[in-house]
GROMACS .gro file of C-alpha atoms in nm:
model
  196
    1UNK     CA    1   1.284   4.557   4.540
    2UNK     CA    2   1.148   4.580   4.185
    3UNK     CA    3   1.137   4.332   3.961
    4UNK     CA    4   1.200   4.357   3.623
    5UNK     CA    5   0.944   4.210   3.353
    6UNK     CA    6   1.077   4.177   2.988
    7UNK     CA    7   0.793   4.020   2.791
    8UNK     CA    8   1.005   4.023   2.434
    9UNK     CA    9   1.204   3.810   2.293
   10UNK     CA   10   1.599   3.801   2.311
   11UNK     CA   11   1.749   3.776   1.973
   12UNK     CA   12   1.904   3.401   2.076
   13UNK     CA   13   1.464   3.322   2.118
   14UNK     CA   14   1.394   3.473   1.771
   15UNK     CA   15   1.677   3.296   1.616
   16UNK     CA   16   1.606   2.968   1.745
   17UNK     CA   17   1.219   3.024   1.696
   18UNK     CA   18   1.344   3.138   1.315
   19UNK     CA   19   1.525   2.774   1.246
   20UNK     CA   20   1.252   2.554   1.394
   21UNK     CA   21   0.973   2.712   1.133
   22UNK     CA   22   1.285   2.703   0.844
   23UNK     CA   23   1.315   2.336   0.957
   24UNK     CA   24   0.943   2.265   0.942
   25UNK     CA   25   0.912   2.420   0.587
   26UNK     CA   26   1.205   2.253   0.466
   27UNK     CA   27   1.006   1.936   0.537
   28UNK     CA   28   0.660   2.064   0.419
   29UNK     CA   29   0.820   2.195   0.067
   30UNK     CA   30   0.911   1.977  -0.247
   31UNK     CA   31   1.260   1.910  -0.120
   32UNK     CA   32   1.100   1.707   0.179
   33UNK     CA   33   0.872   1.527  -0.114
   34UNK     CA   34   1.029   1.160  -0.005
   35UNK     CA   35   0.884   1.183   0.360
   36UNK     CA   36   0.522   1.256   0.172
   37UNK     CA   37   0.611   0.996  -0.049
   38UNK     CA   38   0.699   0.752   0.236
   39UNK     CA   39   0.379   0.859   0.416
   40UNK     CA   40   0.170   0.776   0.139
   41UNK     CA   41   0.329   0.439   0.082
   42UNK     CA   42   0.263   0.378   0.424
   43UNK     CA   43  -0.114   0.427   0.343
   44UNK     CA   44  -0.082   0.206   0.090
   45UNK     CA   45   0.057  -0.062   0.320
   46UNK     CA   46  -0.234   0.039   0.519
   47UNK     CA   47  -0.457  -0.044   0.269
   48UNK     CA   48  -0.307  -0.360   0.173
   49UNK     CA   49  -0.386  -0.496   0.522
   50UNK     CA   50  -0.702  -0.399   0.500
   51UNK     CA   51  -0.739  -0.624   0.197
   52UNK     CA   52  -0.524  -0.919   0.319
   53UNK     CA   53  -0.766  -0.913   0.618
   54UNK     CA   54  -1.062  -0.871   0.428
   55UNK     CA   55  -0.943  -1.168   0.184
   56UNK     CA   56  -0.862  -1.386   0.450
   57UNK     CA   57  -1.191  -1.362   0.656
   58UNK     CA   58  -1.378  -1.462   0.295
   59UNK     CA   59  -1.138  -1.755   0.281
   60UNK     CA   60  -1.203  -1.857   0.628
   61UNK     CA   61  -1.593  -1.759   0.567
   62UNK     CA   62  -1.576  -2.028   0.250
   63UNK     CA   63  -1.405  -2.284   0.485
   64UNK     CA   64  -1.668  -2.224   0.770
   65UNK     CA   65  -1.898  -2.309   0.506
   66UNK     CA   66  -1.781  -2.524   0.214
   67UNK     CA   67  -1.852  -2.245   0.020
   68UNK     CA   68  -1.608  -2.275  -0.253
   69UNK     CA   69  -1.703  -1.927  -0.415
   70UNK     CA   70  -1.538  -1.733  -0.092
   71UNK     CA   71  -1.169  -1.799  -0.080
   72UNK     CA   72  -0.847  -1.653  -0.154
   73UNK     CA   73  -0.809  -1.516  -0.518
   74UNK     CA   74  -0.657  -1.855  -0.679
   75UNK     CA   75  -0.917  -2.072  -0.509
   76UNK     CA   76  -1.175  -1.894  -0.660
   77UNK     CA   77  -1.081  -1.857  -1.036
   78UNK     CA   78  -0.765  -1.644  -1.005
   79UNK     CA   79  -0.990  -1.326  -1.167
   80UNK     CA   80  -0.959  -0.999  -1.063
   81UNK     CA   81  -1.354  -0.925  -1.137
   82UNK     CA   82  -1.443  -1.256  -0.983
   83UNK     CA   83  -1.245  -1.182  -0.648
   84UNK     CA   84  -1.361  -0.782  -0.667
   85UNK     CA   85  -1.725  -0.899  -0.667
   86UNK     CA   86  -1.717  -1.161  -0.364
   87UNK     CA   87  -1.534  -0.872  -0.171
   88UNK     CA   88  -1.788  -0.619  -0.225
   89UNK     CA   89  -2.035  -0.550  -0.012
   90UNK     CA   90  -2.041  -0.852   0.145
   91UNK     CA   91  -1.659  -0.745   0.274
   92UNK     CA   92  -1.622  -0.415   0.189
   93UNK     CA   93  -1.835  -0.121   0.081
   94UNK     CA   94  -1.780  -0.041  -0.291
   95UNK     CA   95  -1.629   0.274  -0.139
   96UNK     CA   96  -1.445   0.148   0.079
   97UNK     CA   97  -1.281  -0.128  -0.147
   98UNK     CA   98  -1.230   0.171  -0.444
   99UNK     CA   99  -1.017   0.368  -0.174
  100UNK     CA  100  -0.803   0.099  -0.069
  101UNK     CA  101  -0.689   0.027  -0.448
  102UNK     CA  102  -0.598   0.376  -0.497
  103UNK     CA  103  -0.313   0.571  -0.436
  104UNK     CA  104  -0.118   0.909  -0.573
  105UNK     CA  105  -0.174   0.947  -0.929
  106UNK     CA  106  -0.442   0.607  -0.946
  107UNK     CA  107  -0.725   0.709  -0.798
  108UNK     CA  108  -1.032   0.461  -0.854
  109UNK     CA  109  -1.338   0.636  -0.881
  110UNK     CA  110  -1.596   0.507  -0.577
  111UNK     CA  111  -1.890   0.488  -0.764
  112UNK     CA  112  -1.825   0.094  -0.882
  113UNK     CA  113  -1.614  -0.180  -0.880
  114UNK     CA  114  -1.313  -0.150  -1.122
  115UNK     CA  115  -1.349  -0.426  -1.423
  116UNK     CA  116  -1.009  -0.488  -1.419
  117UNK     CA  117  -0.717  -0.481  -1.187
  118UNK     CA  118  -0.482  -0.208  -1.415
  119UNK     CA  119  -0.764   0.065  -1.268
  120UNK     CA  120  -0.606   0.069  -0.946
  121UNK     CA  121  -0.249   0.119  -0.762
  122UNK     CA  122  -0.245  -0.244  -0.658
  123UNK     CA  123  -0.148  -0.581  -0.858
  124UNK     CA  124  -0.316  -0.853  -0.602
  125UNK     CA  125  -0.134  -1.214  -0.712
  126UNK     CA  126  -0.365  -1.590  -0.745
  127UNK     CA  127  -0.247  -1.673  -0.420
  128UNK     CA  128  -0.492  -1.984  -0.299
  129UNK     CA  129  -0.512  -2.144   0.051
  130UNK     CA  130  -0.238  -2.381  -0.069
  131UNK     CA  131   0.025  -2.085  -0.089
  132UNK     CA  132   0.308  -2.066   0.180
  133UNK     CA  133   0.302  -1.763   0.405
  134UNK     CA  134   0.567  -1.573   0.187
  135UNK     CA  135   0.398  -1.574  -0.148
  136UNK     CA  136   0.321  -1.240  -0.230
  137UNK     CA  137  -0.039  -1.117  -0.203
  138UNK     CA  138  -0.022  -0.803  -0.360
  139UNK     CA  139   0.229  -0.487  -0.457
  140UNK     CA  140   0.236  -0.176  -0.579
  141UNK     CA  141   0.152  -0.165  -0.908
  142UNK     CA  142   0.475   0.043  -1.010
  143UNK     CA  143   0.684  -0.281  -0.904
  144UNK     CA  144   0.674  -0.538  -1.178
  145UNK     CA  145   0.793  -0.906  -1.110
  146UNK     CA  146   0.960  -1.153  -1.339
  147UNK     CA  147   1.068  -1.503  -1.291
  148UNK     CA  148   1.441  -1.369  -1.227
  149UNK     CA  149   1.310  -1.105  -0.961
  150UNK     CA  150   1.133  -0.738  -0.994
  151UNK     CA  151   1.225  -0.526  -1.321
  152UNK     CA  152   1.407  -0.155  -1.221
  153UNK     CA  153   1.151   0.011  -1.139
  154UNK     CA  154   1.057   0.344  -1.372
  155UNK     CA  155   1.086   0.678  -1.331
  156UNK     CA  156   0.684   0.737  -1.441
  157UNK     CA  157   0.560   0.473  -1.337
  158UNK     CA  158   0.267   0.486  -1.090
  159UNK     CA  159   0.174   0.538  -0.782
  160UNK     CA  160   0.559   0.555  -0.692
  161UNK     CA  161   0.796   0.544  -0.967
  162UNK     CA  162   1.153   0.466  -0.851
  163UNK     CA  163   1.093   0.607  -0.471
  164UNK     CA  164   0.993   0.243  -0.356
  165UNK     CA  165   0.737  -0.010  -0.385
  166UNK     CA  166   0.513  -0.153  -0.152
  167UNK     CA  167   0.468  -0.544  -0.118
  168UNK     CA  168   0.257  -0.734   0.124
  169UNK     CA  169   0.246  -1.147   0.164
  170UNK     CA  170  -0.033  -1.386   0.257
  171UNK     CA  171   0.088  -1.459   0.594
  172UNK     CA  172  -0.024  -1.078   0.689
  173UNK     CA  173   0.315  -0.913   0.712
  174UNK     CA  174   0.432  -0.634   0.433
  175UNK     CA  175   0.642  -0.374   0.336
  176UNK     CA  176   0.822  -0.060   0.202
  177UNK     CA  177   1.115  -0.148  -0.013
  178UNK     CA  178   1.354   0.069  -0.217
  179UNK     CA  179   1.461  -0.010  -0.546
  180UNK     CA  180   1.776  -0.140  -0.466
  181UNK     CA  181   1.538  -0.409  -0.279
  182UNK     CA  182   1.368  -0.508  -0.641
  183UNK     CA  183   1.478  -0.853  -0.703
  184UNK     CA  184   1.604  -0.943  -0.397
  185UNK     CA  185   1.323  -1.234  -0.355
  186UNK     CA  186   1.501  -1.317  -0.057
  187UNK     CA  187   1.303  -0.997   0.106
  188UNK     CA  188   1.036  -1.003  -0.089
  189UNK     CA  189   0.896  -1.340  -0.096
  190UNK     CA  190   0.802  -1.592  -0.361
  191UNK     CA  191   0.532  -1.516  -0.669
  192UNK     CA  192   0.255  -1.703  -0.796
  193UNK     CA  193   0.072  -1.521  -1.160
  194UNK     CA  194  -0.155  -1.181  -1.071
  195UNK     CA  195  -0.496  -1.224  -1.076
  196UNK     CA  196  -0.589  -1.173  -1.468
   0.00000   0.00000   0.00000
């Protein structure tokens, strides 16, 4: 008995092989642009841990030691230069601290410390060791927050214009929200003033 050996494809194989790669580009192309988007607002949530954690180990450092020049942001003078400069190096690398306040279209250049907060992708709020857990530590900075709730948020605006905004709190949990979400403060959390 022979046996037969047919090392093609059948045209149901191609077909199907033909729709999974259509499939894949459909998601790699500019149509699939809000799963990139998503992915890098996930990095940016990332990075926003990164500098909760760092924050909170310089508050807890300053406690450790009665240092009052390591603590959260609004223990410490509620400045974005003054808070920058206790988190770098002895927290972060300069490097290291420019790449987690970037993100699409706000890059911060890694060779120093931004001077003020609008270089980055990142509003980070005077939040002090006083502050419930649900006061917001720091957002995206294409969200902006008024006393009523978060403005609409623009079509230009960076990193994300209206595809979402990213928030995260001082008690270490944050989040991707839509703009339907913006001044629902319920979800969001409470506000103290950013850093200056």
């Amino acid at each position: 008995m022979k046996i037969k050996n047919n090392a093609a494809f059948t045209w149901i194989e191609a077909l199907v092989c033909l729709a999974v790669i259509g499939i894949l580009l459909a998601l790699a192309l500019p149509g699939g642009g809000h799963s990139m988007k998503r992915g890098q607002m996930t990095q940016t949530l990332s990075n926003g841990k990164q500098l909760h954690l760092a924050t909170q180990q310089m508050a807890l450092d300053g406690e450790a030691t009665d240092d009052k020049a390591l603590g959260w942001p609004g223990d410490t003078g509620g400045t974005f230069s003054y808070w920058a400069g206790k988190m770098v190096p002895e927290y972060l690398a300069t490097n290291d601290f420019c790449k987690l306040l970037s993100a699409p279209g706000v890059v911060v250049k890694p060779d120093k410390i931004p001077a003020k907060m609008s270089d980055g992708a990142l509003v980070v709020y005077a939040v002090s060791t006083n502050s419930p857990g649900d006061v917001v530590f720091l957002t995206s900075k294409n969200f902006t927050n008024t006393p009523a709730g978060g403005l609409p948020l623009e079509k230009s605006a960076k990193p994300y214009g209206q595809k979402g905004f990213v928030i995260f709190r001082k008690a270490g949990d944050g989040a991707i929200l839509q703009q339907r979400q913006v001044g629902m403060t319920n979800i969001i959390g409470s506000f103290v003033p950013p850093l200056r």
